[in-house]
Amino acid sequence: MQEQQYFSVTHQLNVNLELIEPNDLPQTKAAFEASIPEPFTLANPGQHHSLLGLRAIKQLGEAGEQLLSYLHAQEQKLNRVLSYVLVQQDSPEHRTLSHQFGGSEIHCFWPQALQPGQAVKLKIFLPEESTAVYCYGEVQQSKAIAHRSEHLVEINYTLIRDEDVEALVRASLHIQSQQLKARADARQQAEK
């Protein structure tokens, strides 16, 4: 279980939310990791680049710069292919949108109220990061939305890989940075 609270950002993402019975939850960390579909495992293998390797390539001078440029282009191609593969994991019958998300929870729209304690399986798609997260969660609360015929459901993650928490935190910080820049730009435009 995740006990640490992380910053959340208001942003819409495609999410698959599937209601499950508590006895359908993986009972061990190994069982959870074995339940993760392969595209989700490939999508976020830690995202760690060897800084030492990059420094060594840069020391090659112009040839190193060309190699880095080539490797960057190949990484972009792989990210596009992986994004396409991940989109195939999106199930229309379970699709909804997030209202807010972070490294410890997600708030999603849902057609009806869900009871606190309800177990859910989640697929969270992060196109800006060319990744997606597969995890399990537990409903904390459900609130009716006055101007919509939906409920806002708050879900805490209960089974999630550490690298997926990092991906969610990275994505939320990246989105917050974009939102702050957009606000600053809008403020500058208004002052002109």
PDB file of C-alpha atoms in Angstrom:
ATOM      1  CA  MET A   1       0.000   0.000   0.000  1.00  0.00           C
ATOM      2  CA  GLN A   2       1.058   3.532  -0.747  1.00  0.00           C
ATOM      3  CA  GLU A   3       1.126   5.627   2.394  1.00  0.00           C
ATOM      4  CA  GLN A   4       3.076   8.602   1.104  1.00  0.00           C
ATOM      5  CA  GLN A   5       1.054  11.535  -0.218  1.00  0.00           C
ATOM      6  CA  TYR A   6       2.180  13.260  -3.387  1.00  0.00           C
ATOM      7  CA  PHE A   7       1.252  16.505  -5.070  1.00  0.00           C
ATOM      8  CA  SER A   8      -1.715  16.185  -7.482  1.00  0.00           C
ATOM      9  CA  VAL A   9      -2.457  18.242 -10.582  1.00  0.00           C
ATOM     10  CA  THR A  10      -5.781  18.938 -12.266  1.00  0.00           C
ATOM     11  CA  HIS A  11      -5.564  17.402 -15.729  1.00  0.00           C
ATOM     12  CA  GLN A  12      -7.616  15.111 -17.954  1.00  0.00           C
ATOM     13  CA  LEU A  13      -6.084  11.789 -18.903  1.00  0.00           C
ATOM     14  CA  ASN A  14      -7.668   8.714 -20.445  1.00  0.00           C
ATOM     15  CA  VAL A  15      -8.121   6.122 -17.719  1.00  0.00           C
ATOM     16  CA  ASN A  16      -9.549   2.617 -17.772  1.00  0.00           C
ATOM     17  CA  LEU A  17     -11.350   1.894 -14.519  1.00  0.00           C
ATOM     18  CA  GLU A  18     -12.572  -1.648 -13.908  1.00  0.00           C
ATOM     19  CA  LEU A  19     -14.465  -2.664 -10.767  1.00  0.00           C
ATOM     20  CA  ILE A  20     -13.120  -5.870  -9.251  1.00  0.00           C
ATOM     21  CA  GLU A  21     -13.835  -8.084  -6.277  1.00  0.00           C
ATOM     22  CA  PRO A  22     -11.319  -7.894  -3.406  1.00  0.00           C
ATOM     23  CA  ASN A  23     -10.496 -11.600  -3.824  1.00  0.00           C
ATOM     24  CA  ASP A  24      -9.425 -10.830  -7.441  1.00  0.00           C
ATOM     25  CA  LEU A  25      -6.584  -8.612  -6.184  1.00  0.00           C
ATOM     26  CA  PRO A  26      -3.096 -10.114  -6.512  1.00  0.00           C
ATOM     27  CA  GLN A  27      -2.083 -11.359  -3.066  1.00  0.00           C
ATOM     28  CA  THR A  28       1.673 -10.803  -3.348  1.00  0.00           C
ATOM     29  CA  LYS A  29       3.970  -8.286  -4.985  1.00  0.00           C
ATOM     30  CA  ALA A  30       5.241 -11.037  -7.312  1.00  0.00           C
ATOM     31  CA  ALA A  31       1.641 -11.921  -8.297  1.00  0.00           C
ATOM     32  CA  PHE A  32       0.919  -8.232  -8.920  1.00  0.00           C
ATOM     33  CA  GLU A  33       3.984  -7.793 -11.130  1.00  0.00           C
ATOM     34  CA  ALA A  34       3.092 -10.995 -13.024  1.00  0.00           C
ATOM     35  CA  SER A  35      -0.422  -9.599 -13.649  1.00  0.00           C
ATOM     36  CA  ILE A  36       0.897  -6.481 -15.424  1.00  0.00           C
ATOM     37  CA  PRO A  37       0.392  -6.746 -19.195  1.00  0.00           C
ATOM     38  CA  GLU A  38       3.687  -6.702 -21.115  1.00  0.00           C
ATOM     39  CA  PRO A  39       3.128  -3.327 -22.884  1.00  0.00           C
ATOM     40  CA  PHE A  40       2.899  -1.614 -19.470  1.00  0.00           C
ATOM     41  CA  THR A  41       6.119  -3.273 -18.341  1.00  0.00           C
ATOM     42  CA  LEU A  42       7.889  -2.153 -21.515  1.00  0.00           C
ATOM     43  CA  ALA A  43       6.457   1.349 -21.263  1.00  0.00           C
ATOM     44  CA  ASN A  44       8.225   2.268 -18.057  1.00  0.00           C
ATOM     45  CA  PRO A  45      11.328   0.147 -17.446  1.00  0.00           C
ATOM     46  CA  GLY A  46      12.664   2.675 -14.962  1.00  0.00           C
ATOM     47  CA  GLN A  47      13.444   5.433 -17.476  1.00  0.00           C
ATOM     48  CA  HIS A  48      17.035   5.559 -16.231  1.00  0.00           C
ATOM     49  CA  HIS A  49      19.682   6.694 -18.648  1.00  0.00           C
ATOM     50  CA  SER A  50      23.323   6.161 -17.859  1.00  0.00           C
ATOM     51  CA  LEU A  51      24.742   9.631 -17.285  1.00  0.00           C
ATOM     52  CA  LEU A  52      28.200   8.131 -17.259  1.00  0.00           C
ATOM     53  CA  GLY A  53      27.577   6.645 -20.733  1.00  0.00           C
ATOM     54  CA  LEU A  54      26.269   9.965 -22.049  1.00  0.00           C
ATOM     55  CA  ARG A  55      29.315  11.797 -20.721  1.00  0.00           C
ATOM     56  CA  ALA A  56      31.590   9.269 -22.411  1.00  0.00           C
ATOM     57  CA  ILE A  57      29.754   9.738 -25.723  1.00  0.00           C
ATOM     58  CA  LYS A  58      29.989  13.539 -25.426  1.00  0.00           C
ATOM     59  CA  GLN A  59      33.754  13.235 -24.963  1.00  0.00           C
ATOM     60  CA  LEU A  60      33.976  11.784 -28.483  1.00  0.00           C
ATOM     61  CA  GLY A  61      33.541  15.297 -29.836  1.00  0.00           C
ATOM     62  CA  GLU A  62      31.649  15.799 -33.093  1.00  0.00           C
ATOM     63  CA  ALA A  63      31.219  12.051 -33.644  1.00  0.00           C
ATOM     64  CA  GLY A  64      29.762  11.783 -30.157  1.00  0.00           C
ATOM     65  CA  GLU A  65      27.317  14.605 -30.839  1.00  0.00           C
ATOM     66  CA  GLN A  66      26.202  12.855 -34.044  1.00  0.00           C
ATOM     67  CA  LEU A  67      25.786   9.577 -32.163  1.00  0.00           C
ATOM     68  CA  LEU A  68      23.729  11.282 -29.447  1.00  0.00           C
ATOM     69  CA  SER A  69      21.552  12.889 -32.111  1.00  0.00           C
ATOM     70  CA  TYR A  70      21.017   9.500 -33.750  1.00  0.00           C
ATOM     71  CA  LEU A  71      20.214   7.818 -30.412  1.00  0.00           C
ATOM     72  CA  HIS A  72      17.740  10.590 -29.575  1.00  0.00           C
ATOM     73  CA  ALA A  73      15.971  10.104 -32.943  1.00  0.00           C
ATOM     74  CA  GLN A  74      15.777   6.347 -32.337  1.00  0.00           C
ATOM     75  CA  GLU A  75      14.378   6.921 -28.842  1.00  0.00           C
ATOM     76  CA  GLN A  76      11.668   9.175 -30.302  1.00  0.00           C
ATOM     77  CA  LYS A  77      10.734   6.470 -32.845  1.00  0.00           C
ATOM     78  CA  LEU A  78      10.552   3.828 -30.112  1.00  0.00           C
ATOM     79  CA  ASN A  79       8.392   6.127 -27.975  1.00  0.00           C
ATOM     80  CA  ARG A  80       5.950   6.600 -30.879  1.00  0.00           C
ATOM     81  CA  VAL A  81       5.732   2.836 -31.471  1.00  0.00           C
ATOM     82  CA  LEU A  82       5.276   2.215 -27.756  1.00  0.00           C
ATOM     83  CA  SER A  83       2.562   4.896 -27.556  1.00  0.00           C
ATOM     84  CA  TYR A  84       0.737   3.125 -30.395  1.00  0.00           C
ATOM     85  CA  VAL A  85       1.015  -0.247 -28.617  1.00  0.00           C
ATOM     86  CA  LEU A  86      -0.259   1.285 -25.369  1.00  0.00           C
ATOM     87  CA  VAL A  87      -3.285   2.831 -27.096  1.00  0.00           C
ATOM     88  CA  GLN A  88      -4.278  -0.729 -28.049  1.00  0.00           C
ATOM     89  CA  GLN A  89      -4.552  -1.490 -24.300  1.00  0.00           C
ATOM     90  CA  ASP A  90      -7.274   1.169 -23.891  1.00  0.00           C
ATOM     91  CA  SER A  91     -10.638  -0.597 -23.391  1.00  0.00           C
ATOM     92  CA  PRO A  92     -13.586   1.595 -24.503  1.00  0.00           C
ATOM     93  CA  GLU A  93     -16.001  -0.185 -22.118  1.00  0.00           C
ATOM     94  CA  HIS A  94     -13.885   0.853 -19.106  1.00  0.00           C
ATOM     95  CA  ARG A  95     -12.777   4.292 -20.362  1.00  0.00           C
ATOM     96  CA  THR A  96     -13.240   7.447 -18.361  1.00  0.00           C
ATOM     97  CA  LEU A  97     -11.335  10.677 -17.777  1.00  0.00           C
ATOM     98  CA  SER A  98      -9.315  11.801 -14.820  1.00  0.00           C
ATOM     99  CA  HIS A  99     -10.023  15.134 -13.186  1.00  0.00           C
ATOM    100  CA  GLN A 100      -6.872  15.164 -11.067  1.00  0.00           C
ATOM    101  CA  PHE A 101      -3.936  12.803 -10.541  1.00  0.00           C
ATOM    102  CA  GLY A 102      -0.626  12.441  -8.754  1.00  0.00           C
ATOM    103  CA  GLY A 103       1.724   9.823  -7.365  1.00  0.00           C
ATOM    104  CA  SER A 104      -0.629   8.538  -4.658  1.00  0.00           C
ATOM    105  CA  GLU A 105      -4.173   9.037  -5.983  1.00  0.00           C
ATOM    106  CA  ILE A 106      -6.360   9.772  -8.961  1.00  0.00           C
ATOM    107  CA  HIS A 107      -9.802  11.389  -9.191  1.00  0.00           C
ATOM    108  CA  CYS A 108     -11.939  10.090 -12.068  1.00  0.00           C
ATOM    109  CA  PHE A 109     -15.396  10.683 -13.470  1.00  0.00           C
ATOM    110  CA  TRP A 110     -17.762   7.692 -13.273  1.00  0.00           C
ATOM    111  CA  PRO A 111     -21.436   7.255 -14.246  1.00  0.00           C
ATOM    112  CA  GLN A 112     -22.559   6.163 -10.771  1.00  0.00           C
ATOM    113  CA  ALA A 113     -21.452   6.438  -7.169  1.00  0.00           C
ATOM    114  CA  LEU A 114     -18.920   3.882  -5.967  1.00  0.00           C
ATOM    115  CA  GLN A 115     -18.725   2.682  -2.389  1.00  0.00           C
ATOM    116  CA  PRO A 116     -15.653   3.470  -0.266  1.00  0.00           C
ATOM    117  CA  GLY A 117     -13.430   0.392  -0.178  1.00  0.00           C
ATOM    118  CA  GLN A 118     -14.404  -0.754  -3.693  1.00  0.00           C
ATOM    119  CA  ALA A 119     -11.366  -2.366  -5.363  1.00  0.00           C
ATOM    120  CA  VAL A 120     -10.521  -1.187  -8.894  1.00  0.00           C
ATOM    121  CA  LYS A 121      -8.045  -2.041 -11.616  1.00  0.00           C
ATOM    122  CA  LEU A 122      -6.629   1.039 -13.363  1.00  0.00           C
ATOM    123  CA  LYS A 123      -4.855   1.740 -16.624  1.00  0.00           C
ATOM    124  CA  ILE A 124      -3.652   5.345 -16.658  1.00  0.00           C
ATOM    125  CA  PHE A 125      -2.433   6.657 -20.010  1.00  0.00           C
ATOM    126  CA  LEU A 126       0.247   9.384 -19.958  1.00  0.00           C
ATOM    127  CA  PRO A 127       0.735  10.347 -23.621  1.00  0.00           C
ATOM    128  CA  GLU A 128       2.922  13.358 -22.772  1.00  0.00           C
ATOM    129  CA  GLU A 129       5.400  10.951 -21.175  1.00  0.00           C
ATOM    130  CA  SER A 130       4.948   8.166 -23.782  1.00  0.00           C
ATOM    131  CA  THR A 131       4.009   5.752 -21.029  1.00  0.00           C
ATOM    132  CA  ALA A 132       1.087   4.226 -19.168  1.00  0.00           C
ATOM    133  CA  VAL A 133       0.566   2.823 -15.688  1.00  0.00           C
ATOM    134  CA  TYR A 134      -1.204  -0.402 -14.701  1.00  0.00           C
ATOM    135  CA  CYS A 135      -2.150  -0.584 -11.037  1.00  0.00           C
ATOM    136  CA  TYR A 136      -4.860  -1.360  -8.509  1.00  0.00           C
ATOM    137  CA  GLY A 137      -6.620   1.057  -6.217  1.00  0.00           C
ATOM    138  CA  GLU A 138      -9.312   1.515  -3.626  1.00  0.00           C
ATOM    139  CA  VAL A 139     -12.163   4.001  -3.756  1.00  0.00           C
ATOM    140  CA  GLN A 140     -11.936   6.540  -0.922  1.00  0.00           C
ATOM    141  CA  GLN A 141     -15.069   8.541  -1.711  1.00  0.00           C
ATOM    142  CA  SER A 142     -17.528   9.354  -4.455  1.00  0.00           C
ATOM    143  CA  LYS A 143     -19.253  12.723  -4.929  1.00  0.00           C
ATOM    144  CA  ALA A 144     -22.116  13.616  -7.253  1.00  0.00           C
ATOM    145  CA  ILE A 145     -21.301  16.432  -9.680  1.00  0.00           C
ATOM    146  CA  ALA A 146     -24.148  18.954  -9.847  1.00  0.00           C
ATOM    147  CA  HIS A 147     -23.695  20.118 -13.436  1.00  0.00           C
ATOM    148  CA  ARG A 148     -22.962  16.626 -14.820  1.00  0.00           C
ATOM    149  CA  SER A 149     -24.736  13.295 -14.583  1.00  0.00           C
ATOM    150  CA  GLU A 150     -21.568  11.735 -13.171  1.00  0.00           C
ATOM    151  CA  HIS A 151     -19.711  11.245  -9.926  1.00  0.00           C
ATOM    152  CA  LEU A 152     -16.164  12.248  -9.071  1.00  0.00           C
ATOM    153  CA  VAL A 153     -14.459   9.196  -7.579  1.00  0.00           C
ATOM    154  CA  GLU A 154     -11.313   9.538  -5.466  1.00  0.00           C
ATOM    155  CA  ILE A 155      -9.063   6.466  -5.683  1.00  0.00           C
ATOM    156  CA  ASN A 156      -5.865   5.752  -3.740  1.00  0.00           C
ATOM    157  CA  TYR A 157      -3.349   3.398  -5.354  1.00  0.00           C
ATOM    158  CA  THR A 158      -2.923   0.162  -3.396  1.00  0.00           C
ATOM    159  CA  LEU A 159      -0.755  -1.954  -5.725  1.00  0.00           C
ATOM    160  CA  ILE A 160       1.622   0.035  -7.926  1.00  0.00           C
ATOM    161  CA  ARG A 161       5.273  -0.325  -8.938  1.00  0.00           C
ATOM    162  CA  ASP A 162       7.741   2.269  -7.623  1.00  0.00           C
ATOM    163  CA  GLU A 163       8.762   3.205 -11.172  1.00  0.00           C
ATOM    164  CA  ASP A 164       5.108   3.858 -12.017  1.00  0.00           C
ATOM    165  CA  VAL A 165       4.758   6.159  -9.001  1.00  0.00           C
ATOM    166  CA  GLU A 166       7.829   7.991 -10.336  1.00  0.00           C
ATOM    167  CA  ALA A 167       6.229   8.224 -13.803  1.00  0.00           C
ATOM    168  CA  LEU A 168       3.040   9.697 -12.310  1.00  0.00           C
ATOM    169  CA  VAL A 169       4.991  12.190 -10.203  1.00  0.00           C
ATOM    170  CA  ARG A 170       7.155  13.163 -13.198  1.00  0.00           C
ATOM    171  CA  ALA A 171       4.063  13.602 -15.401  1.00  0.00           C
ATOM    172  CA  SER A 172       2.218  15.678 -12.767  1.00  0.00           C
ATOM    173  CA  LEU A 173       5.228  17.982 -12.310  1.00  0.00           C
ATOM    174  CA  HIS A 174       5.668  18.321 -16.076  1.00  0.00           C
ATOM    175  CA  ILE A 175       1.984  19.206 -16.531  1.00  0.00           C
ATOM    176  CA  GLN A 176       2.094  21.660 -13.615  1.00  0.00           C
ATOM    177  CA  SER A 177       5.110  23.341 -15.205  1.00  0.00           C
ATOM    178  CA  GLN A 178       3.226  23.682 -18.514  1.00  0.00           C
ATOM    179  CA  GLN A 179       0.165  25.091 -16.705  1.00  0.00           C
ATOM    180  CA  LEU A 180       2.262  27.655 -14.812  1.00  0.00           C
ATOM    181  CA  LYS A 181       3.994  28.721 -18.025  1.00  0.00           C
ATOM    182  CA  ALA A 182       0.621  29.092 -19.793  1.00  0.00           C
ATOM    183  CA  ARG A 183      -0.676  31.250 -16.906  1.00  0.00           C
ATOM    184  CA  ALA A 184       2.442  33.428 -16.961  1.00  0.00           C
ATOM    185  CA  ASP A 185       2.128  33.835 -20.747  1.00  0.00           C
ATOM    186  CA  ALA A 186      -1.565  34.736 -20.421  1.00  0.00           C
ATOM    187  CA  ARG A 187      -0.743  37.280 -17.683  1.00  0.00           C
ATOM    188  CA  GLN A 188       1.931  38.856 -19.877  1.00  0.00           C
ATOM    189  CA  GLN A 189      -0.516  39.075 -22.806  1.00  0.00           C
ATOM    190  CA  ALA A 190      -3.164  40.690 -20.572  1.00  0.00           C
ATOM    191  CA  GLU A 191      -0.661  43.312 -19.382  1.00  0.00           C
ATOM    192  CA  LYS A 192       0.152  44.411 -22.958  1.00  0.00           C
TER     193      LYS A 192
END
